[in-house]
mmCIF file of C-alpha atoms in Angstrom:
data_model
loop_
_atom_site.group_PDB
_atom_site.id
_atom_site.type_symbol
_atom_site.label_atom_id
_atom_site.label_comp_id
_atom_site.label_asym_id
_atom_site.label_seq_id
_atom_site.Cartn_x
_atom_site.Cartn_y
_atom_site.Cartn_z
ATOM 1 C CA MET P 1 91.892 107.253 84.840
ATOM 2 C CA LEU P 2 88.278 106.473 85.616
ATOM 3 C CA TYR P 3 86.592 107.673 88.792
ATOM 4 C CA ALA P 4 83.301 106.667 90.388
ATOM 5 C CA ILE P 5 81.254 109.496 91.832
ATOM 6 C CA LEU P 6 78.721 108.045 94.259
ATOM 7 C CA ALA P 7 75.687 110.193 95.087
ATOM 8 C CA TYR P 8 74.265 109.937 98.609
ATOM 9 C CA HIS P 9 71.085 111.505 100.019
ATOM 10 C CA ASP P 10 68.982 111.158 103.114
ATOM 11 C CA GLU P 11 66.248 109.503 101.076
ATOM 12 C CA ALA P 12 63.409 110.016 103.563
ATOM 13 C CA ALA P 13 64.208 113.682 104.225
ATOM 14 C CA THR P 14 64.866 114.792 100.639
ATOM 15 C CA VAL P 15 64.223 112.563 97.654
ATOM 16 C CA ALA P 16 61.008 111.026 99.004
ATOM 17 C CA THR P 17 59.569 114.475 99.759
ATOM 18 C CA TRP P 18 60.168 116.020 96.321
ATOM 19 C CA THR P 19 57.102 116.710 94.227
ATOM 20 C CA PRO P 20 57.062 115.235 90.716
ATOM 21 C CA ASP P 21 57.774 118.746 89.361
ATOM 22 C CA GLU P 22 60.752 119.233 91.712
ATOM 23 C CA ASP P 23 62.114 115.810 90.777
ATOM 24 C CA SER P 24 61.667 116.497 87.046
ATOM 25 C CA ALA P 25 63.380 119.892 87.320
ATOM 26 C CA LEU P 26 66.358 118.379 89.136
ATOM 27 C CA MET P 27 66.631 115.545 86.607
ATOM 28 C CA ALA P 28 66.461 118.026 83.705
ATOM 29 C CA ASP P 29 69.392 119.968 85.191
ATOM 30 C CA LEU P 30 71.366 116.774 85.769
ATOM 31 C CA ILE P 31 70.692 115.621 82.204
ATOM 32 C CA LYS P 32 72.131 118.907 80.871
ATOM 33 C CA LEU P 33 75.338 118.253 82.814
ATOM 34 C CA ASN P 34 75.362 114.584 81.752
ATOM 35 C CA ASP P 35 74.904 115.591 78.087
ATOM 36 C CA ARG P 36 77.844 117.997 78.296
ATOM 37 C CA LEU P 37 80.138 115.437 79.931
ATOM 38 C CA THR P 38 79.058 112.824 77.369
ATOM 39 C CA ALA P 39 79.821 115.225 74.504
ATOM 40 C CA GLU P 40 83.275 115.772 76.036
ATOM 41 C CA GLY P 41 83.782 111.983 76.100
ATOM 42 C CA ARG P 42 84.222 112.021 79.887
ATOM 43 C CA LEU P 43 81.037 110.337 81.159
ATOM 44 C CA GLY P 44 80.689 106.592 81.412
ATOM 45 C CA PRO P 45 77.790 104.725 82.975
ATOM 46 C CA ALA P 46 75.533 106.755 85.235
ATOM 47 C CA ALA P 47 72.385 105.581 86.948
ATOM 48 C CA ARG P 48 69.722 106.652 89.354
ATOM 49 C CA LEU P 49 69.161 103.728 91.671
ATOM 50 C CA GLY P 50 65.738 102.536 92.776
ATOM 51 C CA ALA P 51 64.346 103.120 96.243
ATOM 52 C CA THR P 52 66.395 101.692 99.092
ATOM 53 C CA GLY P 53 63.207 100.012 100.351
ATOM 54 C CA ASP P 54 63.380 97.792 97.272
ATOM 55 C CA ALA P 55 67.036 96.885 97.855
ATOM 56 C CA LEU P 56 68.401 93.576 99.114
ATOM 57 C CA THR P 57 71.707 92.811 100.795
ATOM 58 C CA LEU P 58 73.589 89.538 100.400
ATOM 59 C CA ARG P 59 75.969 88.777 103.245
ATOM 60 C CA GLY P 60 77.492 85.888 105.118
ATOM 61 C CA PRO P 61 79.603 82.847 104.260
ATOM 62 C CA GLY P 62 78.884 80.288 101.538
ATOM 63 C CA LYS P 63 75.820 81.153 99.513
ATOM 64 C CA GLY P 64 75.076 83.907 102.020
ATOM 65 C CA VAL P 65 71.763 85.123 103.319
ATOM 66 C CA VAL P 66 69.575 87.626 101.450
ATOM 67 C CA LEU P 67 68.265 90.368 103.747
ATOM 68 C CA ASP P 68 65.864 93.223 103.076
ATOM 69 C CA GLY P 69 67.334 96.614 102.404
ATOM 70 C CA PRO P 70 70.728 98.258 102.491
ATOM 71 C CA PHE P 71 72.496 98.286 105.841
ATOM 72 C CA ALA P 72 74.792 101.289 105.721
ATOM 73 C CA GLU P 73 75.617 102.872 109.073
ATOM 74 C CA THR P 74 74.735 106.326 107.812
ATOM 75 C CA LYS P 75 71.781 108.676 107.472
ATOM 76 C CA GLU P 76 72.409 108.938 103.738
ATOM 77 C CA GLN P 77 71.788 106.177 101.232
ATOM 78 C CA LEU P 78 73.547 105.533 97.932
ATOM 79 C CA LEU P 79 70.997 106.642 95.334
ATOM 80 C CA GLY P 80 73.064 106.958 92.170
ATOM 81 C CA PHE P 81 76.486 106.948 90.610
ATOM 82 C CA TYR P 82 78.527 108.356 87.744
ATOM 83 C CA VAL P 83 81.666 107.064 86.092
ATOM 84 C CA VAL P 84 83.836 109.878 84.740
ATOM 85 C CA GLU P 85 87.193 109.986 83.050
ATOM 86 C CA GLY P 86 89.866 112.421 84.097
ATOM 87 C CA GLU P 87 93.617 112.881 84.156
ATOM 88 C CA SER P 88 93.571 113.272 87.945
ATOM 89 C CA ILE P 89 91.296 112.995 90.933
ATOM 90 C CA ASP P 90 91.141 116.811 90.894
ATOM 91 C CA GLU P 91 89.199 116.604 87.609
ATOM 92 C CA ALA P 92 86.775 114.113 89.173
ATOM 93 C CA VAL P 93 86.333 116.430 92.162
ATOM 94 C CA ALA P 94 85.554 119.273 89.750
ATOM 95 C CA VAL P 95 82.782 117.191 88.159
ATOM 96 C CA ALA P 96 81.426 116.287 91.605
ATOM 97 C CA ARG P 97 81.362 120.010 92.455
ATOM 98 C CA GLU P 98 79.317 120.655 89.305
ATOM 99 C CA LEU P 99 76.924 117.878 90.297
ATOM 100 C CA ARG P 100 76.626 119.431 93.755
ATOM 101 C CA GLN P 101 75.816 122.831 92.234
ATOM 102 C CA VAL P 102 72.869 121.200 90.463
ATOM 103 C CA ASN P 103 71.886 119.014 93.433
ATOM 104 C CA PRO P 104 73.170 120.656 96.629
ATOM 105 C CA THR P 105 71.433 118.234 99.015
ATOM 106 C CA ALA P 106 73.567 115.307 97.828
ATOM 107 C CA VAL P 107 76.852 114.119 99.273
ATOM 108 C CA TYR P 108 79.332 112.896 96.660
ATOM 109 C CA GLU P 109 82.033 110.308 97.255
ATOM 110 C CA ILE P 110 84.812 110.095 94.648
ATOM 111 C CA ARG P 111 86.808 106.889 94.197
ATOM 112 C CA PRO P 112 89.310 105.738 91.583
ATOM 113 C CA ILE P 113 88.136 102.696 89.634
ATOM 114 C CA LEU P 114 90.832 100.053 89.640
ATOM 115 C CA ARG P 115 89.205 97.510 87.323
ATOM 116 C CA TYR P 116 87.152 98.271 84.261
ATOM 117 C CA LEU P 117 85.724 96.172 81.455
ATOM 118 C CA PRO P 118 85.853 98.369 78.331
ATOM 119 C CA GLY P 119 82.923 97.901 76.021
ATOM 120 C CA ALA P 120 80.749 96.139 78.593
ATOM 121 C CA PRO P 121 77.151 97.052 77.814
ATOM 122 C CA PHE P 122 75.222 99.223 80.206
ATOM 123 C CA PRO P 123 71.495 98.710 79.483
ATOM 124 C CA GLU P 124 69.035 101.565 79.650
ATOM 125 C CA THR P 125 66.232 101.116 82.140
ATOM 126 C CA GLU P 126 63.074 102.993 82.879
ATOM 127 C CA ALA P 127 61.964 104.190 86.268
ATOM 128 C CA PRO P 128 58.942 102.330 87.612
ATOM 129 C CA ASP P 129 55.589 104.093 87.267
#
C-alpha cells in the first residue's frame, strides 16, 4: 500500500527564518533518510514545495476563479510531501517519525493513497535562486 506523508510547517515562524546554512543542514539530513528509503525501494515521489506566497488556489463552479495563495484554516502550511510504500499504516507512521526526528518542527499527516498511476514520470526541479 502507498501512503502520502504531508509535511506542514508554520512557514513564517520556522522555514522563512532559517539561515541558508540551517536550511542546507536540514536538507542534507533529509536527503540521507530519502536515500535510505529509496535504496529500500520504499520511497516514491517526494518534493519540497515552493513558498506559499507563490501559490494559487482554484475554487468555485465552472472554470472557477484563481485566487492568490493557499487558504488553509491553519497556522501551518503544506510545504512538502513524500510517497512511501508499506505493508500497513504503522510502517508509514514509522517513516513519519523518522522524518520528525530529522525535522522536529514539522507536523506530518499520513494518508493512504487510493489511486496511483504506476510509472508516471515525476520530473526533477530546481529551487529558485
